[in-house]
Amino acid sequence: GFCSEVRPRPAPIKPPGTRPQAAAAITPPRVVPSAPPEIRPAAREEAAAETMAAVKRAYLAVYNWAVFFGWAQVLYFAVDALLRSGHEGVYAAVERPLQLAQTAAVLEILHGLVGLVRSPVSATLPQIGSRLFVTWGILWSFPETRTHILVSSLVISWSITEIIRYSFFGTKELFGSAPSSLLWLRYSSFL
């Protein structure tokens, strides 16, 4: 039948003349001391800060390389149109990529406002604002300006400048530093 009581099993019977074996040593589980409670929050805060720094760098790297490729597209289309149809066809060839690349720069104002970058908003705002004014306030609003010879010069010089700039910052965010040649171009190409 069923038994409600648990009884220990009897020890196995040993043949006569055998020595009793020593009991196997039982090792207690290893106890890892935990950090004092006052240290754990600081370590968590440090880990969270490291994670946020990595997310910030990844975001800025992606942003800079995406805008770099936008400007590279503008330069390619501008030079191709200039060679195929002259300065009159440059704006038509670059209109959408130019508008996207210039408008994406609005995020740089936001980056300064929320502290993602050290650039002061007071310096960034007029730079971005003036380019947006030319892109949307003049070129988009007044179609008769689009075929002027200086539009080709404007688009190509913007493209070269921004390709250097965004590749510099993209490389710096991705690898922690940029090569000296790119640093030189970044701060000397205006010459």
mmCIF file with all atom_site columns, C-alpha atoms in Angstrom, residues 118-119 127 160-161 163-169 172 178-191:
data_model
loop_
_atom_site.group_PDB
_atom_site.id
_atom_site.type_symbol
_atom_site.label_atom_id
_atom_site.label_alt_id
_atom_site.label_comp_id
_atom_site.label_asym_id
_atom_site.label_entity_id
_atom_site.label_seq_id
_atom_site.pdbx_PDB_ins_code
_atom_site.Cartn_x
_atom_site.Cartn_y
_atom_site.Cartn_z
_atom_site.occupancy
_atom_site.B_iso_or_equiv
_atom_site.pdbx_formal_charge
_atom_site.auth_seq_id
_atom_site.auth_comp_id
_atom_site.auth_asym_id
_atom_site.auth_atom_id
_atom_site.pdbx_PDB_model_num
ATOM 1  C CA . ARG A 1 118 ? 29.404 70.706 -28.575 1.00 0.00 ? 118 ARG A CA 1
ATOM 2  C CA . SER A 1 119 ? 28.631 73.119 -31.428 1.00 0.00 ? 119 SER A CA 1
ATOM 3  C CA . GLN A 1 127 ? 24.857 78.718 -41.095 1.00 0.00 ? 127 GLN A CA 1
ATOM 4  C CA . ILE A 1 160 ? 32.863 69.384 -52.012 1.00 0.00 ? 160 ILE A CA 1
ATOM 5  C CA . THR A 1 161 ? 32.791 71.263 -48.711 1.00 0.00 ? 161 THR A CA 1
ATOM 6  C CA . ILE A 1 163 ? 31.682 65.782 -48.450 1.00 0.00 ? 163 ILE A CA 1
ATOM 7  C CA . ILE A 1 164 ? 34.885 66.739 -46.632 1.00 0.00 ? 164 ILE A CA 1
ATOM 8  C CA . ARG A 1 165 ? 33.015 67.905 -43.527 1.00 0.00 ? 165 ARG A CA 1
ATOM 9  C CA . TYR A 1 166 ? 30.688 64.923 -43.124 1.00 0.00 ? 166 TYR A CA 1
ATOM 10 C CA . SER A 1 167 ? 33.407 62.367 -43.910 1.00 0.00 ? 167 SER A CA 1
ATOM 11 C CA . PHE A 1 168 ? 35.596 64.034 -41.262 1.00 0.00 ? 168 PHE A CA 1
ATOM 12 C CA . PHE A 1 169 ? 32.912 63.845 -38.579 1.00 0.00 ? 169 PHE A CA 1
ATOM 13 C CA . LYS A 1 172 ? 35.826 60.731 -36.122 1.00 0.00 ? 172 LYS A CA 1
ATOM 14 C CA . ALA A 1 178 ? 40.225 61.215 -38.295 1.00 0.00 ? 178 ALA A CA 1
ATOM 15 C CA . PRO A 1 179 ? 43.390 60.964 -40.397 1.00 0.00 ? 179 PRO A CA 1
ATOM 16 C CA . SER A 1 180 ? 45.535 64.098 -40.470 1.00 0.00 ? 180 SER A CA 1
ATOM 17 C CA . SER A 1 181 ? 44.937 64.523 -44.216 1.00 0.00 ? 181 SER A CA 1
ATOM 18 C CA . LEU A 1 182 ? 41.174 64.711 -43.626 1.00 0.00 ? 182 LEU A CA 1
ATOM 19 C CA . LEU A 1 183 ? 41.744 67.081 -40.708 1.00 0.00 ? 183 LEU A CA 1
ATOM 20 C CA . TRP A 1 184 ? 43.823 69.313 -42.979 1.00 0.00 ? 184 TRP A CA 1
ATOM 21 C CA . LEU A 1 185 ? 41.137 69.257 -45.701 1.00 0.00 ? 185 LEU A CA 1
ATOM 22 C CA . ARG A 1 186 ? 38.423 69.981 -43.158 1.00 0.00 ? 186 ARG A CA 1
ATOM 23 C CA . TYR A 1 187 ? 40.063 73.174 -41.936 1.00 0.00 ? 187 TYR A CA 1
ATOM 24 C CA . SER A 1 188 ? 42.047 74.264 -45.021 1.00 0.00 ? 188 SER A CA 1
ATOM 25 C CA . SER A 1 189 ? 40.009 73.451 -48.138 1.00 0.00 ? 189 SER A CA 1
ATOM 26 C CA . PHE A 1 190 ? 38.388 76.886 -48.139 1.00 0.00 ? 190 PHE A CA 1
ATOM 27 C CA . LEU A 1 191 ? 41.756 78.285 -49.263 1.00 0.00 ? 191 LEU A CA 1
#
